[in-house]
Amino acid sequence: MSKESSLSPLSRRSWLKSLAIASLADPRLFAAQTSHFAPKAKRIIWLTQAGAPSQIDLFDYKPGLAEQFDKDLPDSIRQGQRLTGMTSGQKRFPVAPSVFKFAQHGQSGMWLSELLPHTAKYADEICLIRSMHTEAINHDPAMTLLQTGHQIGGRPSFGAWASYGLGAENADLPAFVALISRPSGPTNAQPLHERMWGSGFLPSKYQGVRMSSGKDPVLFLSNPPGITTERRRAMLDDIASLNQLKLADVHDPETQARIDQYEMAFRLQASVPELADLSKEPENIYERYGPESKKPGTYAANCILARRLAERNVRFIQLYHRGWDQHNNLPSGIKSQCYDTDQPTAALLGELTERGLLEDTLVIWGGEFGRTVYSQGALTRANHGRDHHPRCFSVWMAGAGVKKGHVLGETDDFSYNIVKDPVHIHDLNATALHLLGLDHTRLTYRFQGRDYRLTDVHGEIVKGMLT
């Protein structure tokens, strides 16, 4: 039985309506929390490279490996590490040096692969972490851990936590948007599950809104034939009145989430078509982002869309690019992936810088784990594959509050074990939340009798990467 309210049904309805109007005027008023201290970043663009890019071939230069070609990986290096089912049956683990050249770039002298000529131009803008590590050894649990802080699904994603903690800056767009791009070449693209941008046990209004490249950028957003905008508005008003009465009776947060989502969907009908229409972008922008940028759904096109979302103050933009899972034919596969991502990534950094957005935007680039130094399958001078490697991998960050032209962490001569400044997934997430002005130990949500947080009971802010 619900408690009796001292308000009459009419005045209670008016009060709820006034709250709804206020929340539309400034959605930050109804964020679950506010920043704990002054933020360096207002928003995050997370360029998620799903499938695990090879750190050895992109970021972690190991010239001494050339002399180790086809020699067995020493037991002293492997240290009995568990293997995936894909290489557990191999009789030997031959070392496969990178076939790609590295060079130093910028005043920082950062070593980067020849596969990243465009990103290399921004070497003095990025902070490269060479000492990332994780417990997960397979894609799904590793991506789930990266996004939600736990290997098992059911917890809120980073974007949902940010939305819950800070609310939206733009009343006409969601706080959290997810974009998924298609590789241009043949790849082993792992599937992505909606829990990667889900709200878990948080109210569903905090989940990410996925935008696609089809006729309807947000599915089921358009009015059906015969329904005008005016009729839709009238229908929503009537439904909202009923939902508000129910909310007053049962105080279920999902009822409020339903009201909010109906209103957001109505506003999206006006804001999304203009946002997603890239046809008015000048020709020089397409040239800057590369040959794939005019093709809807590509990484290049989604990078342009990410910039447009950042301009409109969307809080959290998650761009997924699949296809980095190179268990065989790695040299050709990773070259194709870098063709898709290198130029658009650099173009995005350039545009954010020129438009004054990088000062308060945190950009993160990386995958869920790394790749092994030893070859999976047959090894030749020109070809090989690499298996999953959770012990060390590379991620870079740029923008608000991040050290420029800085390298953090170090691995051994085989890019197999971390020897200096290890950074766990929880540490990365804690640091990113810190840049948003959120203390990861205080950003909590009570569920089933326990206070949960993104970093669970772990996580340390990595001060070595911050200004």
GROMACS .gro file of C-alpha atoms in nm:
model
  467
    1MET     CA    1   0.000   0.000   0.000
    2SER     CA    2   0.135   0.343  -0.092
    3LYS     CA    3   0.139   0.624   0.159
    4GLU     CA    4  -0.130   0.888   0.135
    5SER     CA    5  -0.011   1.208  -0.028
    6SER     CA    6  -0.099   1.547   0.117
    7LEU     CA    7  -0.137   1.677  -0.239
    8SER     CA    8  -0.463   1.652  -0.426
    9PRO     CA    9  -0.452   1.449  -0.751
   10LEU     CA   10  -0.472   1.771  -0.952
   11SER     CA   11  -0.200   1.958  -0.762
   12ARG     CA   12   0.019   1.647  -0.755
   13ARG     CA   13  -0.017   1.616  -1.132
   14SER     CA   14   0.075   1.984  -1.174
   15TRP     CA   15   0.379   1.938  -0.950
   16LEU     CA   16   0.500   1.637  -1.149
   17LYS     CA   17   0.444   1.822  -1.474
   18SER     CA   18   0.651   2.115  -1.347
   19LEU     CA   19   0.932   1.875  -1.261
   20ALA     CA   20   0.920   1.727  -1.609
   21ILE     CA   21   0.934   2.073  -1.767
   22ALA     CA   22   1.231   2.168  -1.548
   23SER     CA   23   1.416   1.852  -1.643
   24LEU     CA   24   1.369   1.928  -2.011
   25ALA     CA   25   1.500   2.281  -1.963
   26ASP     CA   26   1.817   2.164  -1.791
   27PRO     CA   27   1.865   1.784  -1.771
   28ARG     CA   28   2.163   1.828  -1.540
   29LEU     CA   29   1.921   1.928  -1.264
   30PHE     CA   30   1.805   1.567  -1.253
   31ALA     CA   31   2.138   1.392  -1.276
   32ALA     CA   32   2.167   1.137  -0.998
   33GLN     CA   33   2.484   1.309  -0.878
   34THR     CA   34   2.706   1.601  -0.976
   35SER     CA   35   3.080   1.626  -1.028
   36HIS     CA   36   3.279   1.579  -0.710
   37PHE     CA   37   3.538   1.840  -0.811
   38ALA     CA   38   3.621   2.064  -1.105
   39PRO     CA   39   3.651   1.846  -1.418
   40LYS     CA   40   3.921   1.869  -1.681
   41ALA     CA   41   3.698   1.697  -1.938
   42LYS     CA   42   3.335   1.772  -2.021
   43ARG     CA   43   3.301   1.473  -2.250
   44ILE     CA   44   3.472   1.152  -2.363
   45ILE     CA   45   3.515   1.007  -2.711
   46TRP     CA   46   3.618   0.644  -2.667
   47LEU     CA   47   3.752   0.494  -2.992
   48THR     CA   48   3.712   0.126  -2.904
   49GLN     CA   49   3.915  -0.105  -3.127
   50ALA     CA   50   3.729  -0.432  -3.073
   51GLY     CA   51   3.929  -0.749  -3.135
   52ALA     CA   52   4.260  -0.643  -2.977
   53PRO     CA   53   4.514  -0.451  -3.190
   54SER     CA   54   4.867  -0.589  -3.181
   55GLN     CA   55   5.079  -0.365  -2.959
   56ILE     CA   56   5.396  -0.519  -3.104
   57ASP     CA   57   5.308  -0.403  -3.455
   58LEU     CA   58   5.174  -0.058  -3.363
   59PHE     CA   59   5.310   0.092  -3.040
   60ASP     CA   60   5.558  -0.127  -2.850
   61TYR     CA   61   5.883  -0.114  -3.048
   62LYS     CA   62   6.108  -0.413  -2.988
   63PRO     CA   63   6.403  -0.399  -3.231
   64GLY     CA   64   6.584  -0.682  -3.054
   65LEU     CA   65   6.320  -0.931  -3.163
   66ALA     CA   66   6.464  -0.941  -3.515
   67GLU     CA   67   6.742  -1.166  -3.383
   68GLN     CA   68   6.486  -1.392  -3.215
   69PHE     CA   69   6.295  -1.482  -3.531
   70ASP     CA   70   6.154  -1.839  -3.513
   71LYS     CA   71   6.329  -1.910  -3.183
   72ASP     CA   72   6.115  -2.058  -2.908
   73LEU     CA   73   5.980  -1.811  -2.655
   74PRO     CA   74   6.183  -1.872  -2.337
   75ASP     CA   75   5.998  -2.041  -2.052
   76SER     CA   76   6.137  -1.771  -1.824
   77ILE     CA   77   5.932  -1.517  -2.020
   78ARG     CA   78   5.612  -1.714  -2.061
   79GLN     CA   79   5.616  -1.826  -1.696
   80GLY     CA   80   5.347  -2.086  -1.751
   81GLN     CA   81   5.085  -1.835  -1.865
   82ARG     CA   82   4.754  -1.992  -1.955
   83LEU     CA   83   4.676  -2.016  -2.325
   84THR     CA   84   4.363  -1.995  -2.531
   85GLY     CA   85   4.226  -2.305  -2.696
   86MET     CA   86   4.360  -2.175  -3.026
   87THR     CA   87   4.729  -2.217  -2.937
   88SER     CA   88   4.722  -2.459  -2.643
   89GLY     CA   89   4.787  -2.745  -2.884
   90GLN     CA   90   5.094  -2.592  -3.045
   91LYS     CA   91   5.414  -2.788  -2.993
   92ARG     CA   92   5.624  -2.473  -2.994
   93PHE     CA   93   5.584  -2.097  -2.961
   94PRO     CA   94   5.813  -1.935  -3.217
   95VAL     CA   95   5.890  -1.564  -3.178
   96ALA     CA   96   5.744  -1.351  -3.459
   97PRO     CA   97   5.902  -1.004  -3.477
   98SER     CA   98   5.697  -0.731  -3.637
   99VAL     CA   99   5.741  -0.704  -4.012
  100PHE     CA  100   5.670  -0.330  -3.993
  101LYS     CA  101   5.919  -0.049  -3.946
  102PHE     CA  102   5.909   0.195  -3.655
  103ALA     CA  103   6.029   0.554  -3.635
  104GLN     CA  104   6.040   0.832  -3.378
  105HIS     CA  105   5.794   1.118  -3.412
  106GLY     CA  106   5.747   1.468  -3.276
  107GLN     CA  107   5.957   1.648  -3.019
  108SER     CA  108   5.875   1.366  -2.779
  109GLY     CA  109   6.049   1.113  -3.003
  110MET     CA  110   5.764   0.866  -2.959
  111TRP     CA  111   5.822   0.535  -3.141
  112LEU     CA  112   5.527   0.446  -3.365
  113SER     CA  113   5.471   0.198  -3.646
  114GLU     CA  114   5.477   0.286  -4.013
  115LEU     CA  115   5.114   0.169  -4.015
  116LEU     CA  116   5.018   0.490  -3.829
  117PRO     CA  117   5.158   0.778  -4.040
  118HIS     CA  118   4.862   1.008  -3.969
  119THR     CA  119   4.839   0.938  -3.596
  120ALA     CA  120   5.216   0.990  -3.580
  121LYS     CA  121   5.165   1.357  -3.668
  122TYR     CA  122   4.991   1.394  -3.330
  123ALA     CA  123   5.257   1.213  -3.127
  124ASP     CA  124   5.309   1.526  -2.919
  125GLU     CA  125   4.936   1.535  -2.830
  126ILE     CA  126   4.891   1.182  -2.701
  127CYS     CA  127   4.982   0.994  -2.386
  128LEU     CA  128   5.074   0.639  -2.481
  129ILE     CA  129   5.027   0.370  -2.214
  130ARG     CA  130   5.236   0.064  -2.299
  131SER     CA  131   5.163  -0.120  -1.976
  132MET     CA  132   4.790  -0.194  -1.982
  133HIS     CA  133   4.684  -0.536  -1.852
  134THR     CA  134   4.369  -0.735  -1.781
  135GLU     CA  135   4.263  -1.073  -1.641
  136ALA     CA  136   4.037  -1.174  -1.930
  137ILE     CA  137   4.187  -1.379  -2.210
  138ASN     CA  138   3.885  -1.407  -2.445
  139HIS     CA  139   3.703  -1.129  -2.627
  140ASP     CA  140   3.360  -1.122  -2.471
  141PRO     CA  141   3.467  -1.118  -2.105
  142ALA     CA  142   3.756  -0.883  -2.187
  143MET     CA  143   3.531  -0.632  -2.364
  144THR     CA  144   3.274  -0.664  -2.086
  145LEU     CA  145   3.544  -0.593  -1.826
  146LEU     CA  146   3.676  -0.297  -2.024
  147GLN     CA  147   3.329  -0.145  -2.058
  148THR     CA  148   3.163  -0.239  -1.728
  149GLY     CA  149   3.441  -0.321  -1.481
  150HIS     CA  150   3.340  -0.687  -1.457
  151GLN     CA  151   3.385  -0.991  -1.682
  152ILE     CA  152   3.027  -1.110  -1.631
  153GLY     CA  153   2.747  -0.912  -1.792
  154GLY     CA  154   2.480  -0.727  -1.599
  155ARG     CA  155   2.665  -0.420  -1.476
  156PRO     CA  156   2.640  -0.067  -1.615
  157SER     CA  157   2.877   0.045  -1.888
  158PHE     CA  158   3.117   0.336  -1.845
  159GLY     CA  159   2.894   0.563  -2.052
  160ALA     CA  160   2.593   0.475  -1.838
  161TRP     CA  161   2.790   0.558  -1.521
  162ALA     CA  162   2.893   0.894  -1.672
  163SER     CA  163   2.533   0.967  -1.771
  164TYR     CA  164   2.410   0.867  -1.425
  165GLY     CA  165   2.672   1.077  -1.251
  166LEU     CA  166   2.662   1.393  -1.460
  167GLY     CA  167   2.345   1.396  -1.667
  168ALA     CA  168   2.317   1.545  -2.016
  169GLU     CA  169   2.444   1.881  -2.141
  170ASN     CA  170   2.211   1.890  -2.441
  171ALA     CA  171   1.838   1.850  -2.375
  172ASP     CA  172   1.773   1.739  -2.734
  173LEU     CA  173   2.029   1.457  -2.743
  174PRO     CA  174   2.108   1.167  -2.510
  175ALA     CA  175   2.407   1.188  -2.278
  176PHE     CA  176   2.548   0.861  -2.418
  177VAL     CA  177   2.566   0.761  -2.785
  178ALA     CA  178   2.715   0.441  -2.931
  179LEU     CA  179   2.837   0.406  -3.292
  180ILE     CA  180   2.950   0.082  -3.459
  181SER     CA  181   3.157   0.086  -3.777
  182ARG     CA  182   3.212  -0.177  -4.041
  183PRO     CA  183   3.564  -0.277  -4.154
  184SER     CA  184   3.626  -0.215  -4.522
  185GLY     CA  185   3.814  -0.541  -4.578
  186PRO     CA  186   3.757  -0.908  -4.493
  187THR     CA  187   3.810  -0.953  -4.119
  188ASN     CA  188   3.745  -1.181  -3.826
  189ALA     CA  189   3.503  -0.937  -3.660
  190GLN     CA  190   3.387  -1.042  -3.315
  191PRO     CA  191   3.020  -0.966  -3.233
  192LEU     CA  192   2.931  -0.684  -2.995
  193HIS     CA  193   2.654  -0.720  -2.741
  194GLU     CA  194   2.424  -0.439  -2.637
  195ARG     CA  195   2.537  -0.473  -2.277
  196MET     CA  196   2.854  -0.290  -2.386
  197TRP     CA  197   2.650   0.030  -2.389
  198GLY     CA  198   2.377  -0.091  -2.153
  199SER     CA  199   2.270   0.050  -1.819
  200GLY     CA  200   2.285  -0.277  -1.624
  201PHE     CA  201   2.107  -0.228  -1.292
  202LEU     CA  202   2.098   0.152  -1.330
  203PRO     CA  203   1.765   0.297  -1.450
  204SER     CA  204   1.735   0.233  -1.823
  205LYS     CA  205   1.735   0.604  -1.912
  206TYR     CA  206   2.114   0.596  -1.863
  207GLN     CA  207   2.182   0.336  -2.133
  208GLY     CA  208   2.352   0.438  -2.456
  209VAL     CA  209   2.149   0.519  -2.764
  210ARG     CA  210   2.289   0.335  -3.063
  211MET     CA  211   2.296   0.529  -3.387
  212SER     CA  212   2.314   0.336  -3.713
  213SER     CA  213   2.390   0.428  -4.072
  214GLY     CA  214   2.055   0.316  -4.215
  215LYS     CA  215   1.752   0.516  -4.319
  216ASP     CA  216   1.660   0.562  -3.953
  217PRO     CA  217   1.974   0.660  -3.756
  218VAL     CA  218   1.787   0.563  -3.438
  219LEU     CA  219   1.560   0.263  -3.488
  220PHE     CA  220   1.183   0.304  -3.446
  221LEU     CA  221   1.219   0.679  -3.408
  222SER     CA  222   1.010   0.788  -3.706
  223ASN     CA  223   0.636   0.830  -3.681
  224PRO     CA  224   0.434   0.563  -3.864
  225PRO     CA  225   0.227   0.668  -4.167
  226GLY     CA  226  -0.070   0.882  -4.069
  227ILE     CA  227   0.078   1.007  -3.741
  228THR     CA  228   0.167   1.377  -3.746
  229THR     CA  229   0.402   1.552  -3.505
  230GLU     CA  230   0.103   1.721  -3.341
  231ARG     CA  231  -0.078   1.391  -3.289
  232ARG     CA  232   0.238   1.232  -3.151
  233ARG     CA  233   0.273   1.521  -2.904
  234ALA     CA  234  -0.085   1.482  -2.786
  235MET     CA  235  -0.041   1.106  -2.743
  236LEU     CA  236   0.273   1.155  -2.538
  237ASP     CA  237   0.105   1.413  -2.316
  238ASP     CA  238  -0.178   1.171  -2.237
  239ILE     CA  239   0.062   0.881  -2.172
  240ALA     CA  240   0.280   1.105  -1.953
  241SER     CA  241  -0.019   1.201  -1.739
  242LEU     CA  242  -0.098   0.834  -1.674
  243ASN     CA  243   0.268   0.751  -1.605
  244GLN     CA  244   0.300   1.045  -1.366
  245LEU     CA  245   0.001   0.921  -1.167
  246LYS     CA  246   0.159   0.575  -1.152
  247LEU     CA  247   0.492   0.724  -1.047
  248ALA     CA  248   0.329   0.910  -0.760
  249ASP     CA  249   0.171   0.585  -0.641
  250VAL     CA  250   0.460   0.338  -0.665
  251HIS     CA  251   0.772   0.558  -0.689
  252ASP     CA  252   0.930   0.318  -0.938
  253PRO     CA  253   1.234   0.482  -1.104
  254GLU     CA  254   1.164   0.287  -1.421
  255THR     CA  255   0.835   0.474  -1.454
  256GLN     CA  256   1.027   0.802  -1.448
  257ALA     CA  257   1.274   0.653  -1.697
  258ARG     CA  258   0.982   0.568  -1.926
  259ILE     CA  259   0.854   0.927  -1.911
  260ASP     CA  260   1.204   1.062  -1.980
  261GLN     CA  261   1.263   0.824  -2.271
  262TYR     CA  262   0.934   0.909  -2.440
  263GLU     CA  263   1.024   1.277  -2.418
  264MET     CA  264   1.377   1.218  -2.540
  265ALA     CA  265   1.250   1.015  -2.836
  266PHE     CA  266   1.019   1.302  -2.932
  267ARG     CA  267   1.306   1.550  -2.922
  268LEU     CA  268   1.530   1.311  -3.113
  269GLN     CA  269   1.283   1.310  -3.400
  270ALA     CA  270   1.383   1.671  -3.462
  271SER     CA  271   1.752   1.667  -3.362
  272VAL     CA  272   1.881   1.336  -3.503
  273PRO     CA  273   1.807   1.387  -3.876
  274GLU     CA  274   2.005   1.712  -3.878
  275LEU     CA  275   2.284   1.559  -3.670
  276ALA     CA  276   2.321   1.248  -3.883
  277ASP     CA  277   2.306   1.431  -4.217
  278LEU     CA  278   2.672   1.458  -4.319
  279SER     CA  279   2.591   1.576  -4.671
  280LYS     CA  280   2.643   1.940  -4.575
  281GLU     CA  281   2.998   1.881  -4.459
  282PRO     CA  282   3.243   2.058  -4.696
  283GLU     CA  283   3.447   1.852  -4.938
  284ASN     CA  284   3.772   1.926  -4.758
  285ILE     CA  285   3.638   1.747  -4.451
  286TYR     CA  286   3.583   1.428  -4.649
  287GLU     CA  287   3.930   1.459  -4.795
  288ARG     CA  288   4.072   1.503  -4.449
  289TYR     CA  289   3.902   1.192  -4.307
  290GLY     CA  290   3.998   0.977  -4.603
  291PRO     CA  291   3.848   0.776  -4.887
  292GLU     CA  292   3.598   0.583  -4.673
  293SER     CA  293   3.445   0.894  -4.515
  294LYS     CA  294   3.156   0.929  -4.762
  295LYS     CA  295   3.039   0.574  -4.696
  296PRO     CA  296   2.779   0.561  -4.415
  297GLY     CA  297   2.869   0.332  -4.128
  298THR     CA  298   3.245   0.336  -4.183
  299TYR     CA  299   3.489   0.433  -3.910
  300ALA     CA  300   3.572   0.752  -4.101
  301ALA     CA  301   3.209   0.859  -4.131
  302ASN     CA  302   3.150   0.777  -3.765
  303CYS     CA  303   3.452   0.987  -3.664
  304ILE     CA  304   3.291   1.285  -3.839
  305LEU     CA  305   2.968   1.205  -3.657
  306ALA     CA  306   3.162   1.182  -3.328
  307ARG     CA  307   3.295   1.532  -3.382
  308ARG     CA  308   2.943   1.657  -3.454
  309LEU     CA  309   2.819   1.492  -3.134
  310ALA     CA  310   3.101   1.652  -2.936
  311GLU     CA  311   3.012   1.992  -3.081
  312ARG     CA  312   2.660   1.938  -2.951
  313ASN     CA  313   2.789   1.856  -2.603
  314VAL     CA  314   2.702   1.488  -2.592
  315ARG     CA  315   2.864   1.360  -2.274
  316PHE     CA  316   2.992   1.018  -2.381
  317ILE     CA  317   3.053   0.900  -2.738
  318GLN     CA  318   3.157   0.538  -2.785
  319LEU     CA  319   3.277   0.441  -3.131
  320TYR     CA  320   3.337   0.069  -3.189
  321HIS     CA  321   3.550  -0.055  -3.478
  322ARG     CA  322   3.560  -0.431  -3.511
  323GLY     CA  323   3.800  -0.661  -3.692
  324TRP     CA  324   4.133  -0.652  -3.503
  325ASP     CA  325   4.128  -1.024  -3.419
  326GLN     CA  326   4.420  -1.139  -3.636
  327HIS     CA  327   4.492  -1.502  -3.548
  328ASN     CA  328   4.630  -1.553  -3.897
  329ASN     CA  329   4.741  -1.333  -4.187
  330LEU     CA  330   4.817  -1.055  -3.941
  331PRO     CA  331   5.037  -0.842  -4.170
  332SER     CA  332   4.762  -0.796  -4.429
  333GLY     CA  333   4.481  -0.783  -4.173
  334ILE     CA  334   4.632  -0.514  -3.951
  335LYS     CA  335   4.728  -0.310  -4.256
  336SER     CA  336   4.362  -0.310  -4.363
  337GLN     CA  337   4.247  -0.209  -4.016
  338CYS     CA  338   4.493   0.080  -4.002
  339TYR     CA  339   4.374   0.191  -4.345
  340ASP     CA  340   4.027   0.219  -4.192
  341THR     CA  341   4.126   0.393  -3.869
  342ASP     CA  342   4.455   0.583  -3.885
  343GLN     CA  343   4.364   0.879  -4.106
  344PRO     CA  344   4.015   0.934  -3.956
  345THR     CA  345   4.153   0.918  -3.601
  346ALA     CA  346   4.413   1.181  -3.681
  347ALA     CA  347   4.154   1.395  -3.861
  348LEU     CA  348   3.930   1.379  -3.554
  349LEU     CA  349   4.216   1.489  -3.327
  350GLY     CA  350   4.298   1.770  -3.568
  351GLU     CA  351   3.943   1.898  -3.589
  352LEU     CA  352   3.891   1.881  -3.214
  353THR     CA  353   4.210   2.082  -3.168
  354GLU     CA  354   4.122   2.347  -3.425
  355ARG     CA  355   3.768   2.391  -3.293
  356GLY     CA  356   3.887   2.426  -2.934
  357LEU     CA  357   3.717   2.103  -2.828
  358LEU     CA  358   4.022   1.895  -2.738
  359GLU     CA  359   4.081   2.121  -2.437
  360ASP     CA  360   3.778   1.972  -2.264
  361THR     CA  361   3.738   1.641  -2.452
  362LEU     CA  362   3.913   1.321  -2.347
  363VAL     CA  363   3.988   1.088  -2.640
  364ILE     CA  364   4.076   0.724  -2.569
  365TRP     CA  365   4.199   0.475  -2.833
  366GLY     CA  366   4.249   0.104  -2.767
  367GLY     CA  367   4.115  -0.249  -2.747
  368GLU     CA  368   4.042  -0.509  -2.482
  369PHE     CA  369   4.385  -0.680  -2.466
  370GLY     CA  370   4.697  -0.730  -2.679
  371ARG     CA  371   4.853  -0.996  -2.902
  372THR     CA  372   5.124  -1.254  -2.839
  373VAL     CA  373   5.483  -1.214  -2.952
  374TYR     CA  374   5.481  -1.576  -3.061
  375SER     CA  375   5.316  -1.689  -3.382
  376GLN     CA  376   4.987  -1.867  -3.392
  377GLY     CA  377   5.011  -2.128  -3.665
  378ALA     CA  378   5.278  -2.136  -3.931
  379LEU     CA  379   5.548  -1.867  -3.919
  380THR     CA  380   5.723  -1.730  -4.226
  381ARG     CA  381   5.923  -1.414  -4.285
  382ALA     CA  382   5.619  -1.250  -4.448
  383ASN     CA  383   5.324  -1.398  -4.263
  384HIS     CA  384   5.200  -1.515  -3.923
  385GLY     CA  385   4.916  -1.478  -3.676
  386ARG     CA  386   4.905  -1.373  -3.312
  387ASP     CA  387   4.691  -1.505  -3.026
  388HIS     CA  388   4.525  -1.313  -2.740
  389HIS     CA  389   4.756  -1.161  -2.480
  390PRO     CA  390   4.612  -1.004  -2.163
  391ARG     CA  391   4.944  -0.948  -1.980
  392CYS     CA  392   5.036  -0.629  -2.164
  393PHE     CA  393   4.893  -0.408  -2.435
  394SER     CA  394   4.885  -0.044  -2.541
  395VAL     CA  395   4.620   0.228  -2.518
  396TRP     CA  396   4.655   0.599  -2.580
  397MET     CA  397   4.470   0.902  -2.447
  398ALA     CA  398   4.464   1.263  -2.559
  399GLY     CA  399   4.298   1.586  -2.464
  400ALA     CA  400   4.170   1.732  -2.140
  401GLY     CA  401   4.409   1.689  -1.849
  402VAL     CA  402   4.636   1.433  -2.019
  403LYS     CA  403   5.013   1.470  -2.053
  404LYS     CA  404   5.114   1.543  -2.410
  405GLY     CA  405   5.384   1.350  -2.592
  406HIS     CA  406   5.427   1.116  -2.298
  407VAL     CA  407   5.490   0.741  -2.278
  408LEU     CA  408   5.390   0.558  -1.961
  409GLY     CA  409   5.493   0.206  -1.875
  410GLU     CA  410   5.740  -0.043  -2.013
  411THR     CA  411   5.737  -0.409  -2.113
  412ASP     CA  412   6.015  -0.666  -2.135
  413ASP     CA  413   6.215  -0.732  -2.452
  414PHE     CA  414   5.941  -0.964  -2.581
  415SER     CA  415   5.645  -0.733  -2.514
  416TYR     CA  416   5.516  -1.014  -2.294
  417ASN     CA  417   5.539  -0.893  -1.934
  418ILE     CA  418   5.518  -0.547  -1.779
  419VAL     CA  419   5.836  -0.430  -1.607
  420LYS     CA  420   5.737  -0.073  -1.516
  421ASP     CA  421   5.421   0.120  -1.421
  422PRO     CA  422   5.143  -0.138  -1.477
  423VAL     CA  423   4.798   0.006  -1.551
  424HIS     CA  424   4.493  -0.215  -1.503
  425ILE     CA  425   4.156  -0.164  -1.671
  426HIS     CA  426   4.019  -0.043  -1.336
  427ASP     CA  427   4.298   0.215  -1.316
  428LEU     CA  428   4.220   0.341  -1.666
  429ASN     CA  429   3.851   0.376  -1.579
  430ALA     CA  430   3.925   0.543  -1.246
  431THR     CA  431   4.149   0.796  -1.421
  432ALA     CA  432   3.896   0.870  -1.695
  433LEU     CA  433   3.625   0.928  -1.433
  434HIS     CA  434   3.865   1.155  -1.244
  435LEU     CA  435   3.908   1.369  -1.554
  436LEU     CA  436   3.529   1.402  -1.571
  437GLY     CA  437   3.535   1.536  -1.215
  438LEU     CA  438   3.410   1.212  -1.060
  439ASP     CA  439   3.569   1.021  -0.773
  440HIS     CA  440   3.539   0.656  -0.874
  441THR     CA  441   3.505   0.551  -0.509
  442ARG     CA  442   3.209   0.785  -0.456
  443LEU     CA  443   3.021   0.724  -0.782
  444THR     CA  444   2.805   0.442  -0.649
  445TYR     CA  445   2.461   0.287  -0.688
  446ARG     CA  446   2.289   0.067  -0.431
  447PHE     CA  447   2.162  -0.257  -0.579
  448GLN     CA  448   2.050  -0.569  -0.394
  449GLY     CA  449   2.184  -0.436  -0.065
  450ARG     CA  450   2.528  -0.338  -0.190
  451ASP     CA  451   2.685  -0.015  -0.317
  452TYR     CA  452   2.830  -0.087  -0.660
  453ARG     CA  453   3.073   0.121  -0.862
  454LEU     CA  454   3.238   0.099  -1.205
  455THR     CA  455   3.575  -0.001  -1.059
  456ASP     CA  456   3.420  -0.248  -0.812
  457VAL     CA  457   3.664  -0.255  -0.516
  458HIS     CA  458   3.969  -0.175  -0.727
  459GLY     CA  459   4.124   0.106  -0.924
  460GLU     CA  460   4.387   0.374  -0.868
  461ILE     CA  461   4.414   0.709  -1.047
  462VAL     CA  462   4.721   0.699  -1.273
  463LYS     CA  463   4.875   1.033  -1.182
  464GLY     CA  464   5.171   0.973  -1.414
  465MET     CA  465   4.954   1.041  -1.720
  466LEU     CA  466   4.791   1.358  -1.588
  467THR     CA  467   4.902   1.720  -1.613
   0.00000   0.00000   0.00000
